[in-house]
Amino acid sequence: MKNEEFAAAHEKFSILNSQLSIIICTFAAEIQDYIDLNVMLRIAVQSKGRLFEDTMNLLAEADIKVSASKRTLLVQSSNFPLEVLYLRDDDIPQSVASGVADIGVVGENEFVEKGEDADIISRLGFSRCRLSLAIPKEVDYQGVGWFQGKKIATSYPNILRDYLSKNGIQAEIHVITGSVEISPGIGLADAIFDIVSSGSTLVSNNLREVEVVMQSEALLIGYKQLSEDKRQILEQMLFRFKAVKDAEDKKYVRMNAPKARLQDIISVLPGLKSPTIIPLADDEWCSVHTVLDQKQFWEIIGRLKEMGAQGILVTPIEKMIL
Ligand code: PRP
Ligand code: ZN
C-alpha cells in the first residue's frame, strides 16, 4: 500500500470509527433512559380496609405521589419509580412470593397464616392488632383447657391449628371469611379466633377475649429474587421511610435562655449532636434550638422553665435524615 492510499484508508477508518462511537453513545444513552424510565418497583397494597389508609399515608409522607382517587388495579406514581397494585389482603402474600408484585404491605397475621415464601423487609409499626380467642362473656373460664372439644369459628385456621396443637387441645375449627364475631350468638360456634384491635367488636357481640395468640403489625414483604435495579429503587424508598419514621414523635424546640444558666440548660437537652446557640440582641440572653423526643418532652420542658428558659416554641418535624 502506498503512503497516499494508506492515508486515505486511515482517514476513512477514522470517520467510520467516530460514526460508530456516535452510534454506540446514542445506544448507551437509550439504554440509560430505558433503565431510568421503565424499571418500576411494584408494590401490592390492600385495596380497602385498615392497611390501605396507613400505607397511602406512609407513601405520601415519603413524598411518593400516588393518585388514590382513580383506584384502578394498577396505578403509577407520578414522581417515583413505583407502581401500586391494589389487591385483597389475602392475595398479597402470594403475589409477592410469586413475583407478580415486587414488594407488598400486609398484616403479619395474614402473612403468617398464608405461610408464603417472601422476605420480611421491615416491620412498619402501624395497623397493630392481636389475634385472640374470645368466648361468650358469661362463661366461667378457667384456662385454655376450656376449648377442648369446642367449635371455634375463624378466618385464620392455620395459626389456630398450630396454637391448639401446641397446647394439646382438640377442637373443631370452623372456617368463615367474614363476620366471625356473630358466630357464637347465632349458635354456629362456641368461640371465635379473630383480630382484636380496639376490642369494640367483641364488646358489641357480648364476647370476652381470653387468650392472645399473636401480636400483629403491618409488614413490608419482598420477592426473594428482586433484580438489582429494583433493589436500588427499594433502597431509596426505605431511606425515605426511615426519615419519616425518625421524625415521628420528635419536636423541634426553640427557646430564649439566660446566658448565665446556659450550661445547665444544655446539660438537660439530649439533642442530635449538640443544641444550636444563636446570639440575641440582648447580650444576657441567647436562643437555643434543639430536637426533643415526645416521650421526654414534658419532663424536659419543666426543667428548662425552672432554669429560666422563656418563650419556648415547639414545632413538628416532617423528616429527619440522621
Ligand atoms: C377485624 C375483625 C373484627 C374487627 C376488630 O375486621 O374481624 O371484626 O376488625 O376490630 P376492633 O377490635 O377494633 O373492633 P376487619 O375490620 O379487619 O374486617 P373483616 O372482618 O371484614 O376482615
Ligand atoms: Zn371483622
mmCIF file of C-alpha atoms and ligand atoms in Angstrom:
data_model
loop_
_atom_site.group_PDB
_atom_site.id
_atom_site.type_symbol
_atom_site.label_atom_id
_atom_site.label_comp_id
_atom_site.label_asym_id
_atom_site.label_seq_id
_atom_site.Cartn_x
_atom_site.Cartn_y
_atom_site.Cartn_z
ATOM 1 C CA MET A 1 0.000 0.000 0.000
ATOM 2 C CA LYS A 2 1.337 3.371 -0.998
ATOM 3 C CA ASN A 3 1.578 6.166 1.542
ATOM 4 C CA GLU A 4 -1.289 8.151 -0.030
ATOM 5 C CA GLU A 5 -3.513 5.054 -0.172
ATOM 6 C CA PHE A 6 -2.716 4.297 3.431
ATOM 7 C CA ALA A 7 -3.545 7.859 4.478
ATOM 8 C CA ALA A 8 -6.896 7.716 2.632
ATOM 9 C CA ALA A 9 -7.771 4.340 4.125
ATOM 10 C CA HIS A 10 -6.796 5.554 7.555
ATOM 11 C CA GLU A 11 -8.980 8.626 7.205
ATOM 12 C CA LYS A 12 -11.966 6.513 6.089
ATOM 13 C CA PHE A 13 -11.446 4.216 9.029
ATOM 14 C CA SER A 14 -11.319 7.140 11.465
ATOM 15 C CA ILE A 15 -14.538 8.579 10.083
ATOM 16 C CA LEU A 16 -16.204 5.177 10.356
ATOM 17 C CA ASN A 17 -14.826 4.774 13.832
ATOM 18 C CA SER A 18 -16.165 8.120 15.025
ATOM 19 C CA GLN A 19 -19.546 7.375 13.456
ATOM 20 C CA LEU A 20 -19.537 4.064 15.238
ATOM 21 C CA SER A 21 -18.809 5.689 18.586
ATOM 22 C CA ILE A 22 -21.655 8.143 17.998
ATOM 23 C CA ILE A 23 -23.950 5.187 17.354
ATOM 24 C CA ILE A 24 -22.679 3.395 20.482
ATOM 25 C CA CYS A 25 -23.093 6.539 22.554
ATOM 26 C CA THR A 26 -26.655 7.034 21.361
ATOM 27 C CA PHE A 27 -27.411 3.411 22.050
ATOM 28 C CA ALA A 28 -25.927 3.659 25.538
ATOM 29 C CA ALA A 29 -27.973 6.772 26.233
ATOM 30 C CA GLU A 30 -31.053 4.898 25.141
ATOM 31 C CA ILE A 31 -30.223 2.030 27.483
ATOM 32 C CA GLN A 32 -29.755 4.567 30.271
ATOM 33 C CA ASP A 33 -33.170 6.039 29.529
ATOM 34 C CA TYR A 34 -34.625 2.586 29.432
ATOM 35 C CA ILE A 35 -33.312 1.849 32.935
ATOM 36 C CA ASP A 36 -34.475 5.156 34.346
ATOM 37 C CA LEU A 37 -37.892 5.223 32.793
ATOM 38 C CA ASN A 38 -39.052 1.674 32.534
ATOM 39 C CA VAL A 39 -37.978 -0.067 35.698
ATOM 40 C CA MET A 40 -40.675 0.322 38.281
ATOM 41 C CA LEU A 41 -40.961 -1.267 41.644
ATOM 42 C CA ARG A 42 -44.414 -2.781 42.032
ATOM 43 C CA ILE A 43 -45.936 -2.674 45.493
ATOM 44 C CA ALA A 44 -49.039 -4.663 46.448
ATOM 45 C CA VAL A 45 -51.330 -2.731 48.783
ATOM 46 C CA GLN A 46 -54.637 -3.691 50.341
ATOM 47 C CA SER A 47 -57.362 -2.128 48.197
ATOM 48 C CA LYS A 48 -59.528 -1.202 51.187
ATOM 49 C CA GLY A 49 -59.559 -1.662 54.913
ATOM 50 C CA ARG A 50 -57.257 -0.776 57.751
ATOM 51 C CA LEU A 51 -53.964 -1.194 55.879
ATOM 52 C CA PHE A 52 -54.963 0.920 52.895
ATOM 53 C CA GLU A 53 -55.090 4.284 54.694
ATOM 54 C CA ASP A 54 -51.905 3.745 56.684
ATOM 55 C CA THR A 55 -49.941 2.636 53.621
ATOM 56 C CA MET A 56 -51.123 5.554 51.480
ATOM 57 C CA ASN A 57 -50.211 7.950 54.306
ATOM 58 C CA LEU A 58 -46.735 6.487 54.545
ATOM 59 C CA LEU A 59 -46.204 6.900 50.786
ATOM 60 C CA ALA A 60 -47.492 10.482 50.936
ATOM 61 C CA GLU A 61 -45.201 11.356 53.849
ATOM 62 C CA ALA A 62 -42.284 9.952 51.844
ATOM 63 C CA ASP A 63 -43.317 12.350 49.019
ATOM 64 C CA ILE A 64 -44.244 9.487 46.722
ATOM 65 C CA LYS A 65 -47.320 10.680 44.848
ATOM 66 C CA VAL A 66 -49.920 8.067 44.010
ATOM 67 C CA SER A 67 -53.348 9.132 42.944
ATOM 68 C CA ALA A 68 -55.776 7.453 45.300
ATOM 69 C CA SER A 69 -58.807 8.851 43.515
ATOM 70 C CA LYS A 70 -58.570 6.765 40.353
ATOM 71 C CA ARG A 71 -58.278 3.472 42.161
ATOM 72 C CA THR A 72 -57.820 1.169 39.250
ATOM 73 C CA LEU A 73 -55.955 -2.088 39.796
ATOM 74 C CA LEU A 74 -52.541 -0.667 38.901
ATOM 75 C CA VAL A 75 -51.534 2.980 39.439
ATOM 76 C CA GLN A 76 -48.142 4.550 38.722
ATOM 77 C CA SER A 77 -46.619 7.177 40.922
ATOM 78 C CA SER A 78 -46.113 10.477 39.113
ATOM 79 C CA ASN A 79 -42.777 11.275 40.795
ATOM 80 C CA PHE A 80 -41.149 7.990 41.864
ATOM 81 C CA PRO A 81 -40.495 4.695 40.031
ATOM 82 C CA LEU A 82 -43.218 2.896 41.920
ATOM 83 C CA GLU A 83 -46.483 1.384 40.805
ATOM 84 C CA VAL A 84 -49.202 0.341 43.216
ATOM 85 C CA LEU A 85 -51.135 -2.867 42.674
ATOM 86 C CA TYR A 86 -54.342 -2.841 44.732
ATOM 87 C CA LEU A 87 -55.314 -6.303 45.969
ATOM 88 C CA ARG A 88 -57.374 -8.079 48.605
ATOM 89 C CA ASP A 89 -55.172 -8.606 51.649
ATOM 90 C CA ASP A 90 -55.448 -12.421 51.401
ATOM 91 C CA ASP A 91 -53.847 -12.267 47.953
ATOM 92 C CA ILE A 92 -50.849 -10.122 48.875
ATOM 93 C CA PRO A 93 -48.515 -12.787 50.366
ATOM 94 C CA GLN A 94 -48.827 -14.990 47.291
ATOM 95 C CA SER A 95 -48.490 -12.132 44.825
ATOM 96 C CA VAL A 96 -45.150 -11.185 46.419
ATOM 97 C CA ALA A 97 -43.922 -14.784 46.859
ATOM 98 C CA SER A 98 -44.527 -15.405 43.135
ATOM 99 C CA GLY A 99 -43.014 -12.106 41.978
ATOM 100 C CA VAL A 100 -46.250 -10.708 40.500
ATOM 101 C CA ALA A 101 -45.577 -7.825 42.905
ATOM 102 C CA ASP A 102 -42.013 -6.965 43.962
ATOM 103 C CA ILE A 103 -42.961 -5.895 47.459
ATOM 104 C CA GLY A 104 -46.150 -5.675 49.491
ATOM 105 C CA VAL A 105 -47.662 -4.297 52.655
ATOM 106 C CA VAL A 106 -49.502 -6.964 54.567
ATOM 107 C CA GLY A 107 -50.671 -7.677 58.091
ATOM 108 C CA GLU A 108 -48.390 -10.058 59.951
ATOM 109 C CA ASN A 109 -51.480 -12.147 60.767
ATOM 110 C CA GLU A 110 -52.223 -12.645 57.072
ATOM 111 C CA PHE A 111 -48.572 -13.317 56.215
ATOM 112 C CA VAL A 112 -48.145 -15.955 58.935
ATOM 113 C CA GLU A 113 -51.496 -17.548 58.091
ATOM 114 C CA LYS A 114 -50.685 -17.943 54.401
ATOM 115 C CA GLY A 115 -47.164 -19.275 55.028
ATOM 116 C CA GLU A 116 -45.919 -17.968 51.653
ATOM 117 C CA ASP A 117 -42.203 -17.653 50.978
ATOM 118 C CA ALA A 118 -41.203 -13.960 50.910
ATOM 119 C CA ASP A 119 -38.666 -11.811 52.757
ATOM 120 C CA ILE A 120 -39.720 -9.567 55.621
ATOM 121 C CA ILE A 121 -38.032 -6.283 54.648
ATOM 122 C CA SER A 122 -39.246 -4.209 57.571
ATOM 123 C CA ARG A 123 -41.848 -4.001 60.293
ATOM 124 C CA LEU A 124 -43.847 -0.867 59.621
ATOM 125 C CA GLY A 125 -45.247 -0.349 63.123
ATOM 126 C CA PHE A 126 -48.787 0.582 62.081
ATOM 127 C CA SER A 127 -52.067 -1.373 61.934
ATOM 128 C CA ARG A 128 -51.224 -3.056 65.198
ATOM 129 C CA CYS A 129 -53.685 -5.671 66.398
ATOM 130 C CA ARG A 130 -53.722 -9.106 68.012
ATOM 131 C CA LEU A 131 -55.167 -12.462 67.133
ATOM 132 C CA SER A 132 -57.148 -13.745 70.069
ATOM 133 C CA LEU A 133 -59.547 -16.409 71.225
ATOM 134 C CA ALA A 134 -62.803 -14.997 72.548
ATOM 135 C CA ILE A 135 -65.772 -16.635 74.191
ATOM 136 C CA PRO A 136 -69.277 -15.547 75.317
ATOM 137 C CA LYS A 137 -68.725 -13.198 78.215
ATOM 138 C CA GLU A 138 -70.892 -15.080 80.743
ATOM 139 C CA VAL A 139 -68.782 -18.263 80.502
ATOM 140 C CA ASP A 140 -66.766 -19.147 83.594
ATOM 141 C CA TYR A 141 -63.350 -19.509 82.001
ATOM 142 C CA GLN A 142 -60.588 -21.308 83.917
ATOM 143 C CA GLY A 143 -57.948 -21.735 81.243
ATOM 144 C CA VAL A 144 -57.181 -22.865 77.730
ATOM 145 C CA GLY A 145 -58.460 -26.403 78.537
ATOM 146 C CA TRP A 146 -61.953 -24.955 78.166
ATOM 147 C CA PHE A 147 -61.539 -25.172 74.377
ATOM 148 C CA GLN A 148 -61.267 -28.981 74.436
ATOM 149 C CA GLY A 149 -63.949 -30.386 72.130
ATOM 150 C CA LYS A 150 -65.369 -26.946 71.358
ATOM 151 C CA LYS A 151 -66.217 -25.467 67.970
ATOM 152 C CA ILE A 152 -64.217 -22.326 67.059
ATOM 153 C CA ALA A 153 -65.012 -20.018 64.137
ATOM 154 C CA THR A 154 -62.122 -18.227 62.426
ATOM 155 C CA SER A 155 -60.585 -16.899 59.206
ATOM 156 C CA TYR A 156 -57.144 -17.985 60.471
ATOM 157 C CA PRO A 157 -57.293 -21.801 60.606
ATOM 158 C CA ASN A 158 -53.555 -22.436 60.259
ATOM 159 C CA ILE A 159 -52.472 -20.172 63.113
ATOM 160 C CA LEU A 160 -55.272 -21.546 65.286
ATOM 161 C CA ARG A 161 -54.492 -25.203 64.491
ATOM 162 C CA ASP A 162 -50.868 -24.588 65.377
ATOM 163 C CA TYR A 163 -51.761 -22.926 68.681
ATOM 164 C CA LEU A 164 -54.231 -25.636 69.666
ATOM 165 C CA SER A 165 -51.825 -28.457 68.918
ATOM 166 C CA LYS A 166 -49.052 -26.752 70.949
ATOM 167 C CA ASN A 167 -51.487 -26.633 73.850
ATOM 168 C CA GLY A 168 -52.670 -30.222 73.380
ATOM 169 C CA ILE A 169 -56.233 -29.203 72.603
ATOM 170 C CA GLN A 170 -58.542 -30.904 70.159
ATOM 171 C CA ALA A 171 -61.234 -28.605 68.866
ATOM 172 C CA GLU A 172 -63.294 -28.252 65.731
ATOM 173 C CA ILE A 173 -62.188 -25.364 63.525
ATOM 174 C CA HIS A 174 -64.943 -23.768 61.522
ATOM 175 C CA VAL A 175 -63.541 -21.567 58.739
ATOM 176 C CA ILE A 176 -65.541 -18.486 57.765
ATOM 177 C CA THR A 177 -64.307 -15.424 55.907
ATOM 178 C CA GLY A 178 -66.284 -12.540 57.373
ATOM 179 C CA SER A 179 -68.326 -11.529 60.420
ATOM 180 C CA VAL A 180 -66.685 -14.214 62.537
ATOM 181 C CA GLU A 181 -67.819 -12.377 65.657
ATOM 182 C CA ILE A 182 -71.504 -13.177 65.163
ATOM 183 C CA SER A 183 -70.989 -16.986 65.082
ATOM 184 C CA PRO A 184 -71.402 -17.708 68.831
ATOM 185 C CA GLY A 185 -74.528 -15.539 69.003
ATOM 186 C CA ILE A 186 -76.255 -17.480 66.218
ATOM 187 C CA GLY A 187 -75.171 -20.881 67.529
ATOM 188 C CA LEU A 188 -72.633 -21.524 64.770
ATOM 189 C CA ALA A 189 -69.686 -21.888 67.156
ATOM 190 C CA ASP A 190 -68.776 -21.869 70.854
ATOM 191 C CA ALA A 191 -65.929 -19.400 70.452
ATOM 192 C CA ILE A 192 -64.101 -17.294 67.890
ATOM 193 C CA PHE A 193 -60.498 -16.717 66.952
ATOM 194 C CA ASP A 194 -60.153 -13.310 65.276
ATOM 195 C CA ILE A 195 -58.394 -9.960 65.045
ATOM 196 C CA VAL A 196 -58.861 -7.660 68.023
ATOM 197 C CA SER A 197 -57.838 -4.044 67.753
ATOM 198 C CA SER A 198 -59.884 -1.659 69.909
ATOM 199 C CA GLY A 199 -61.954 -4.546 71.295
ATOM 200 C CA SER A 200 -65.256 -2.853 70.455
ATOM 201 C CA THR A 201 -66.372 -5.613 68.064
ATOM 202 C CA LEU A 202 -66.068 -8.132 70.909
ATOM 203 C CA VAL A 203 -67.954 -5.914 73.342
ATOM 204 C CA SER A 204 -70.834 -5.320 70.948
ATOM 205 C CA ASN A 205 -71.141 -9.071 70.381
ATOM 206 C CA ASN A 206 -71.042 -9.981 74.095
ATOM 207 C CA LEU A 207 -67.695 -11.688 73.751
ATOM 208 C CA ARG A 208 -64.650 -11.677 76.003
ATOM 209 C CA GLU A 209 -61.021 -12.015 74.916
ATOM 210 C CA VAL A 210 -59.431 -14.868 76.865
ATOM 211 C CA GLU A 211 -56.208 -15.835 75.071
ATOM 212 C CA VAL A 212 -53.930 -13.623 72.981
ATOM 213 C CA VAL A 213 -52.295 -15.934 70.448
ATOM 214 C CA MET A 214 -50.188 -13.459 68.460
ATOM 215 C CA GLN A 215 -49.452 -9.768 68.086
ATOM 216 C CA SER A 216 -49.528 -8.354 64.599
ATOM 217 C CA GLU A 217 -48.477 -5.214 62.748
ATOM 218 C CA ALA A 218 -48.050 -4.197 59.122
ATOM 219 C CA LEU A 219 -45.052 -5.777 57.394
ATOM 220 C CA LEU A 220 -43.246 -4.757 54.242
ATOM 221 C CA ILE A 221 -42.503 -8.024 52.458
ATOM 222 C CA GLY A 222 -40.425 -8.594 49.324
ATOM 223 C CA TYR A 223 -39.925 -11.061 46.478
ATOM 224 C CA LYS A 224 -36.854 -13.185 47.152
ATOM 225 C CA GLN A 225 -35.246 -12.698 43.718
ATOM 226 C CA LEU A 226 -35.547 -8.942 43.202
ATOM 227 C CA SER A 227 -33.378 -7.618 40.378
ATOM 228 C CA GLU A 228 -30.552 -5.194 41.153
ATOM 229 C CA ASP A 229 -32.427 -2.256 39.537
ATOM 230 C CA LYS A 230 -35.447 -2.872 41.699
ATOM 231 C CA ARG A 231 -33.377 -3.366 44.807
ATOM 232 C CA GLN A 232 -31.918 0.120 44.250
ATOM 233 C CA ILE A 233 -35.380 1.662 43.995
ATOM 234 C CA LEU A 234 -36.354 -0.197 47.156
ATOM 235 C CA GLU A 235 -33.301 1.218 48.979
ATOM 236 C CA GLN A 236 -34.307 4.759 48.013
ATOM 237 C CA MET A 237 -37.821 4.137 49.240
ATOM 238 C CA LEU A 238 -36.626 2.662 52.553
ATOM 239 C CA PHE A 239 -34.321 5.642 53.041
ATOM 240 C CA ARG A 240 -37.337 7.941 52.781
ATOM 241 C CA PHE A 241 -39.448 5.740 55.077
ATOM 242 C CA LYS A 242 -36.680 5.886 57.673
ATOM 243 C CA ALA A 243 -36.517 9.686 57.502
ATOM 244 C CA VAL A 244 -40.272 9.860 58.073
ATOM 245 C CA LYS A 245 -40.116 7.355 60.936
ATOM 246 C CA ASP A 246 -37.179 9.101 62.612
ATOM 247 C CA ALA A 247 -39.100 12.368 62.586
ATOM 248 C CA GLU A 248 -42.196 10.792 64.125
ATOM 249 C CA ASP A 249 -42.744 11.820 67.728
ATOM 250 C CA LYS A 250 -39.924 14.331 67.533
ATOM 251 C CA LYS A 251 -40.369 18.062 68.094
ATOM 252 C CA TYR A 252 -38.219 20.998 67.104
ATOM 253 C CA VAL A 253 -37.914 23.258 70.152
ATOM 254 C CA ARG A 254 -36.697 26.877 70.317
ATOM 255 C CA MET A 255 -36.373 28.915 73.489
ATOM 256 C CA ASN A 256 -34.746 32.014 74.902
ATOM 257 C CA ALA A 257 -32.222 31.214 77.605
ATOM 258 C CA PRO A 258 -30.377 33.439 80.086
ATOM 259 C CA LYS A 259 -26.664 33.122 79.271
ATOM 260 C CA ALA A 260 -25.903 32.727 82.961
ATOM 261 C CA ARG A 261 -27.799 29.402 83.011
ATOM 262 C CA LEU A 262 -26.795 28.224 79.528
ATOM 263 C CA GLN A 263 -24.567 25.345 80.653
ATOM 264 C CA ASP A 264 -27.309 23.968 82.946
ATOM 265 C CA ILE A 265 -29.845 24.216 80.149
ATOM 266 C CA ILE A 266 -27.575 22.464 77.648
ATOM 267 C CA SER A 267 -26.959 19.644 80.132
ATOM 268 C CA VAL A 268 -30.649 18.606 80.176
ATOM 269 C CA LEU A 269 -31.046 18.687 76.385
ATOM 270 C CA PRO A 270 -30.430 15.414 74.530
ATOM 271 C CA GLY A 271 -30.240 16.975 71.024
ATOM 272 C CA LEU A 272 -28.862 15.270 67.943
ATOM 273 C CA LYS A 273 -25.253 16.372 68.366
ATOM 274 C CA SER A 274 -25.469 19.489 70.468
ATOM 275 C CA PRO A 275 -28.027 22.276 70.545
ATOM 276 C CA THR A 276 -27.703 25.305 68.258
ATOM 277 C CA ILE A 277 -26.984 28.511 70.185
ATOM 278 C CA ILE A 278 -27.847 31.818 68.500
ATOM 279 C CA PRO A 279 -26.994 35.225 69.997
ATOM 280 C CA LEU A 280 -29.810 37.691 70.694
ATOM 281 C CA ALA A 281 -29.852 41.494 70.635
ATOM 282 C CA ASP A 282 -29.965 41.422 74.418
ATOM 283 C CA ASP A 283 -26.452 40.469 75.463
ATOM 284 C CA GLU A 284 -27.527 38.485 78.506
ATOM 285 C CA TRP A 285 -29.776 36.133 76.514
ATOM 286 C CA CYS A 286 -29.416 33.679 73.650
ATOM 287 C CA SER A 287 -31.713 31.452 71.629
ATOM 288 C CA VAL A 288 -31.348 27.674 71.954
ATOM 289 C CA HIS A 289 -32.649 25.300 69.234
ATOM 290 C CA THR A 290 -32.879 21.557 69.676
ATOM 291 C CA VAL A 291 -34.835 18.368 68.893
ATOM 292 C CA LEU A 292 -36.782 16.640 71.658
ATOM 293 C CA ASP A 293 -38.409 13.254 71.847
ATOM 294 C CA GLN A 294 -42.149 13.422 72.503
ATOM 295 C CA LYS A 295 -41.787 10.905 75.355
ATOM 296 C CA GLN A 296 -39.386 13.049 77.400
ATOM 297 C CA PHE A 297 -40.911 16.297 76.236
ATOM 298 C CA TRP A 298 -42.948 17.478 79.240
ATOM 299 C CA GLU A 299 -40.340 16.453 81.758
ATOM 300 C CA ILE A 300 -37.570 18.327 79.952
ATOM 301 C CA ILE A 301 -39.707 21.417 79.289
ATOM 302 C CA GLY A 302 -40.499 21.572 83.024
ATOM 303 C CA ARG A 303 -36.825 21.553 83.928
ATOM 304 C CA LEU A 304 -35.995 24.168 81.287
ATOM 305 C CA LYS A 305 -38.602 26.516 82.717
ATOM 306 C CA GLU A 306 -37.154 26.051 86.194
ATOM 307 C CA MET A 307 -33.781 27.065 84.753
ATOM 308 C CA GLY A 308 -35.209 30.303 83.404
ATOM 309 C CA ALA A 309 -35.911 29.390 79.760
ATOM 310 C CA GLN A 310 -38.628 31.590 78.241
ATOM 311 C CA GLY A 311 -40.662 31.874 75.044
ATOM 312 C CA ILE A 312 -40.454 28.160 74.330
ATOM 313 C CA LEU A 313 -41.670 27.416 70.779
ATOM 314 C CA VAL A 314 -42.454 23.858 69.710
ATOM 315 C CA THR A 315 -42.901 22.796 66.088
ATOM 316 C CA PRO A 316 -43.394 19.386 64.429
ATOM 317 C CA ILE A 317 -40.662 17.892 62.242
ATOM 318 C CA GLU A 318 -41.608 16.451 58.875
ATOM 319 C CA LYS A 319 -38.496 14.422 58.073
ATOM 320 C CA MET A 320 -35.174 13.753 59.728
ATOM 321 C CA ILE A 321 -32.044 12.492 57.970
ATOM 322 C CA LEU A 322 -29.711 11.191 60.659
HETATM 323 C C1 PRP B 1 -61.496 -7.131 62.121
HETATM 324 C C2 PRP B 1 -62.040 -8.251 62.971
HETATM 325 C C3 PRP B 1 -63.096 -7.577 63.785
HETATM 326 C C4 PRP B 1 -62.570 -6.171 63.933
HETATM 327 C C5 PRP B 1 -61.921 -5.996 65.280
HETATM 328 O O1 PRP B 1 -62.281 -6.997 60.995
HETATM 329 O O2 PRP B 1 -62.561 -9.296 62.160
HETATM 330 O O3 PRP B 1 -64.326 -7.564 63.116
HETATM 331 O O4 PRP B 1 -61.565 -5.979 62.937
HETATM 332 O O5 PRP B 1 -61.543 -4.650 65.492
HETATM 333 P P1 PRP B 1 -61.912 -3.914 66.844
HETATM 334 O O6 PRP B 1 -61.315 -4.727 67.975
HETATM 335 O O7 PRP B 1 -61.275 -2.566 66.726
HETATM 336 O O8 PRP B 1 -63.410 -3.847 66.933
HETATM 337 P P2 PRP B 1 -61.859 -6.011 59.819
HETATM 338 O O9 PRP B 1 -62.323 -4.646 60.116
HETATM 339 O O10 PRP B 1 -60.414 -6.144 59.540
HETATM 340 O O11 PRP B 1 -62.695 -6.513 58.598
HETATM 341 P P3 PRP B 1 -63.142 -8.016 58.186
HETATM 342 O O12 PRP B 1 -63.814 -8.645 59.346
HETATM 343 O O13 PRP B 1 -64.079 -7.746 57.059
HETATM 344 O O14 PRP B 1 -61.891 -8.711 57.755
HETATM 345 ZN ZN ZN B 2 -64.191 -8.413 61.194
#
